[in-house]
PDB file of C-alpha atoms in Angstrom:
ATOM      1  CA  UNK X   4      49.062 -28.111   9.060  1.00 74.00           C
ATOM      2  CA  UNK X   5      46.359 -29.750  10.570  1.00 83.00           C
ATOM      3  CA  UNK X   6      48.215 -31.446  13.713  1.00 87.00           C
ATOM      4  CA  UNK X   7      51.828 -31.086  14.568  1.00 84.00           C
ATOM      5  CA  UNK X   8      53.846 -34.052  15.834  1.00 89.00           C
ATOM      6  CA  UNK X   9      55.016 -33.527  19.367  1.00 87.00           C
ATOM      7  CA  UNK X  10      58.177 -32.068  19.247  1.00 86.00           C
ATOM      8  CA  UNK X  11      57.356 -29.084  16.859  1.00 85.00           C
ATOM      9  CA  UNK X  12      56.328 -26.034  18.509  1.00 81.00           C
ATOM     10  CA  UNK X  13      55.767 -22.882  15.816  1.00 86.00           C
ATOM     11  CA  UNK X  14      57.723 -19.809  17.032  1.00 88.00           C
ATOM     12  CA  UNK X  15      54.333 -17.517  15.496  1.00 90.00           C
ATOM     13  CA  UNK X  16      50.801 -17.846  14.901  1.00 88.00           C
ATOM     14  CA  UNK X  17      49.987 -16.361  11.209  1.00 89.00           C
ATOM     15  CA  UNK X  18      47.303 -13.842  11.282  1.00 88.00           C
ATOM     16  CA  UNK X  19      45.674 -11.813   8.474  1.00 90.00           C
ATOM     17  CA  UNK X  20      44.662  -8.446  10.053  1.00 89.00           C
ATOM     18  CA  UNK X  21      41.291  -6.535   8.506  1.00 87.00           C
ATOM     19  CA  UNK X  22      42.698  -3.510   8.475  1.00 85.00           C
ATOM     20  CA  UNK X  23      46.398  -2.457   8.134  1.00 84.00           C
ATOM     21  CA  UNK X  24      45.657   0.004  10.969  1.00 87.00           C
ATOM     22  CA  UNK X  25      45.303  -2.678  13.183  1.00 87.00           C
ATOM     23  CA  UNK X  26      48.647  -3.319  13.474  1.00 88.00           C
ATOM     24  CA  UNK X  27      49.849  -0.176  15.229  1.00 89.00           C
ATOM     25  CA  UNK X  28      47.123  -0.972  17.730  1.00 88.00           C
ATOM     26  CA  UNK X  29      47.927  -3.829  18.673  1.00 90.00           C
ATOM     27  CA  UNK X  30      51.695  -2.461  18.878  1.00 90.00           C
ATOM     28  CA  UNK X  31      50.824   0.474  21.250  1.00 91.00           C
ATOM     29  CA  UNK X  32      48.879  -2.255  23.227  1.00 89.00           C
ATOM     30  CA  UNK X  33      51.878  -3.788  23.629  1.00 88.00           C
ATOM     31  CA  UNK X  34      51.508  -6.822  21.737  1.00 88.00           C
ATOM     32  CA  UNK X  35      54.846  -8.074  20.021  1.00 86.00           C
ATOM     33  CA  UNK X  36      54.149  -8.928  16.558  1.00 86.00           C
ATOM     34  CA  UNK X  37      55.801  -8.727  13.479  1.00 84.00           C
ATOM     35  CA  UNK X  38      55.146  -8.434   9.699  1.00 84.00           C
ATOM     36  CA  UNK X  39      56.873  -8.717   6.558  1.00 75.00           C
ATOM     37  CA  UNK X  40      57.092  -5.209   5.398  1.00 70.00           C
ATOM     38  CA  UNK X  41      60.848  -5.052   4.625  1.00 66.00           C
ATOM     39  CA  UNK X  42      60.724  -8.139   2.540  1.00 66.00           C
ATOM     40  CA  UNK X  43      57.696  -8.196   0.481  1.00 67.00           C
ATOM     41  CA  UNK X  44      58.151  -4.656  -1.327  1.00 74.00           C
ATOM     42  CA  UNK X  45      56.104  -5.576  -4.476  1.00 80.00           C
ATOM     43  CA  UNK X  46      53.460  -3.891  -6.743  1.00 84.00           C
ATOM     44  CA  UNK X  47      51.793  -6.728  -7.070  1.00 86.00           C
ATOM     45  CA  UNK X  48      47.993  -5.523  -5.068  1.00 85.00           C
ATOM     46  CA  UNK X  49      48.184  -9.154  -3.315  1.00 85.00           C
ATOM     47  CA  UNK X  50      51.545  -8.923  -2.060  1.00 83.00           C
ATOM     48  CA  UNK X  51      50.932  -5.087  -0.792  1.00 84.00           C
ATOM     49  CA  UNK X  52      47.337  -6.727   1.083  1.00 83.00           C
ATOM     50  CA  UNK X  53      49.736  -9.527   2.574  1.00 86.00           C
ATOM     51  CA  UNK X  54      52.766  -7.280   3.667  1.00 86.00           C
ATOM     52  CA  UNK X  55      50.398  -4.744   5.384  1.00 85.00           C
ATOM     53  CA  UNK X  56      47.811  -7.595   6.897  1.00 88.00           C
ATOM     54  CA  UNK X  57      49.629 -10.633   7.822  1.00 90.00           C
ATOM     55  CA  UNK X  58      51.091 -10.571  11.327  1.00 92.00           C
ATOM     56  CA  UNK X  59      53.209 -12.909  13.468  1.00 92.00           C
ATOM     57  CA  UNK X  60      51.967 -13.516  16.707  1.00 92.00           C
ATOM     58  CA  UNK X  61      54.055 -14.901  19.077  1.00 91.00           C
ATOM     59  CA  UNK X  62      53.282 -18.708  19.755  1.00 88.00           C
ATOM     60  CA  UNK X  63      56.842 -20.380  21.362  1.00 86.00           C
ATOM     61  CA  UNK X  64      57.012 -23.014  24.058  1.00 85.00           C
ATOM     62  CA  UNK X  65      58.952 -19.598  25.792  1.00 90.00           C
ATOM     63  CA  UNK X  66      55.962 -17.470  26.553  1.00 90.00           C
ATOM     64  CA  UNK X  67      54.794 -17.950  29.914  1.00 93.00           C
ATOM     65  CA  UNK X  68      51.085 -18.238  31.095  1.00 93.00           C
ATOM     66  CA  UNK X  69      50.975 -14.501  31.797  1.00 94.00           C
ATOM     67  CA  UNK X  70      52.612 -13.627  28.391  1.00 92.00           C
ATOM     68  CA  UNK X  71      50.328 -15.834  26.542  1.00 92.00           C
ATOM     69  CA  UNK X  72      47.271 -13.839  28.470  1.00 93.00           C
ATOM     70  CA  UNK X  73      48.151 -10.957  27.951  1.00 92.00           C
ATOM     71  CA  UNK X  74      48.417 -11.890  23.795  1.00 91.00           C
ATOM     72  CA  UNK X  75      45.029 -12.645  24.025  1.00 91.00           C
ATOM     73  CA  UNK X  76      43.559 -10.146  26.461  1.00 91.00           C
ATOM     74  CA  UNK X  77      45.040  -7.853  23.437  1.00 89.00           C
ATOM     75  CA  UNK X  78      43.858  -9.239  20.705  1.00 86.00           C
ATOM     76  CA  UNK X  79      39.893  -9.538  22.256  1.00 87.00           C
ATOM     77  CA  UNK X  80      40.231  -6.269  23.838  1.00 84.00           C
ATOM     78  CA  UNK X  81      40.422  -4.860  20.206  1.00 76.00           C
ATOM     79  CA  UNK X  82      37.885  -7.612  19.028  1.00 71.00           C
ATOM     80  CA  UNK X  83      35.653  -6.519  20.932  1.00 65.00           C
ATOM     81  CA  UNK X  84      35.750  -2.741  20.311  1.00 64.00           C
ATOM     82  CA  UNK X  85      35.756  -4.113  16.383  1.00 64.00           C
ATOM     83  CA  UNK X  86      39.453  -2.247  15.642  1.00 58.00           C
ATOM     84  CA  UNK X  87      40.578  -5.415  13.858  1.00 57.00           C
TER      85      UNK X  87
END
C-alpha cells in the first residue's frame, strides 16, 4: 500500500535481507525481528530465499521514540559496515 488511512498502523515493516546471515546480526544487536521460518518449509528455491530473507521489523504505534532509534541505529550500524 501506497498510503494508509489514519487509523491503520502496521504492527511490522517487511524487509528482504541480502544475506540470510544478516539476520543473526541484527538479533545479537538486539534488534527484535522475526521471520517465517517455521511456516514456509518448502523446496520450492523462492520460498527457501523468502523464509531465510524476509524479516519483520517492528513498526507499532507501541514503540517509543527510543525503541524506534535504536531499530534504526541497528539497522545503519550494519548498513554501514555493508553486513546486510
Amino acid at each position: 500500500f501506497t498510503v494508509l488511512p489514519k487509523d491503520v498502523v502496521p504492527y511490522v515493516f517487511p524487509f528482504i535481507l541480502n544475506d540470510s546471515k544478516s539476520f543473526d546480526r541484527l538479533k545479537n544487536a538486539g534488534l527484535s525481528l522475526f521471520r517465517w521460518e517455521e511456516l514456509a518449509d518448502s523446496d520450492c528455491p523462492i520460498s527457501q530465499a523468502y523464509r531465510d530473507c524476509l524479516v519483520q521489523i517492528p513498526c507499532h504505534q507501541d514503540l517509543t521514540e527510543i525503541e524506534m532509534d535504536k531499530i534504526i541505529a541497528i539497522i545503519q550500524g550494519l548498513k554501514v559496515n555493508n553486513t546486510i
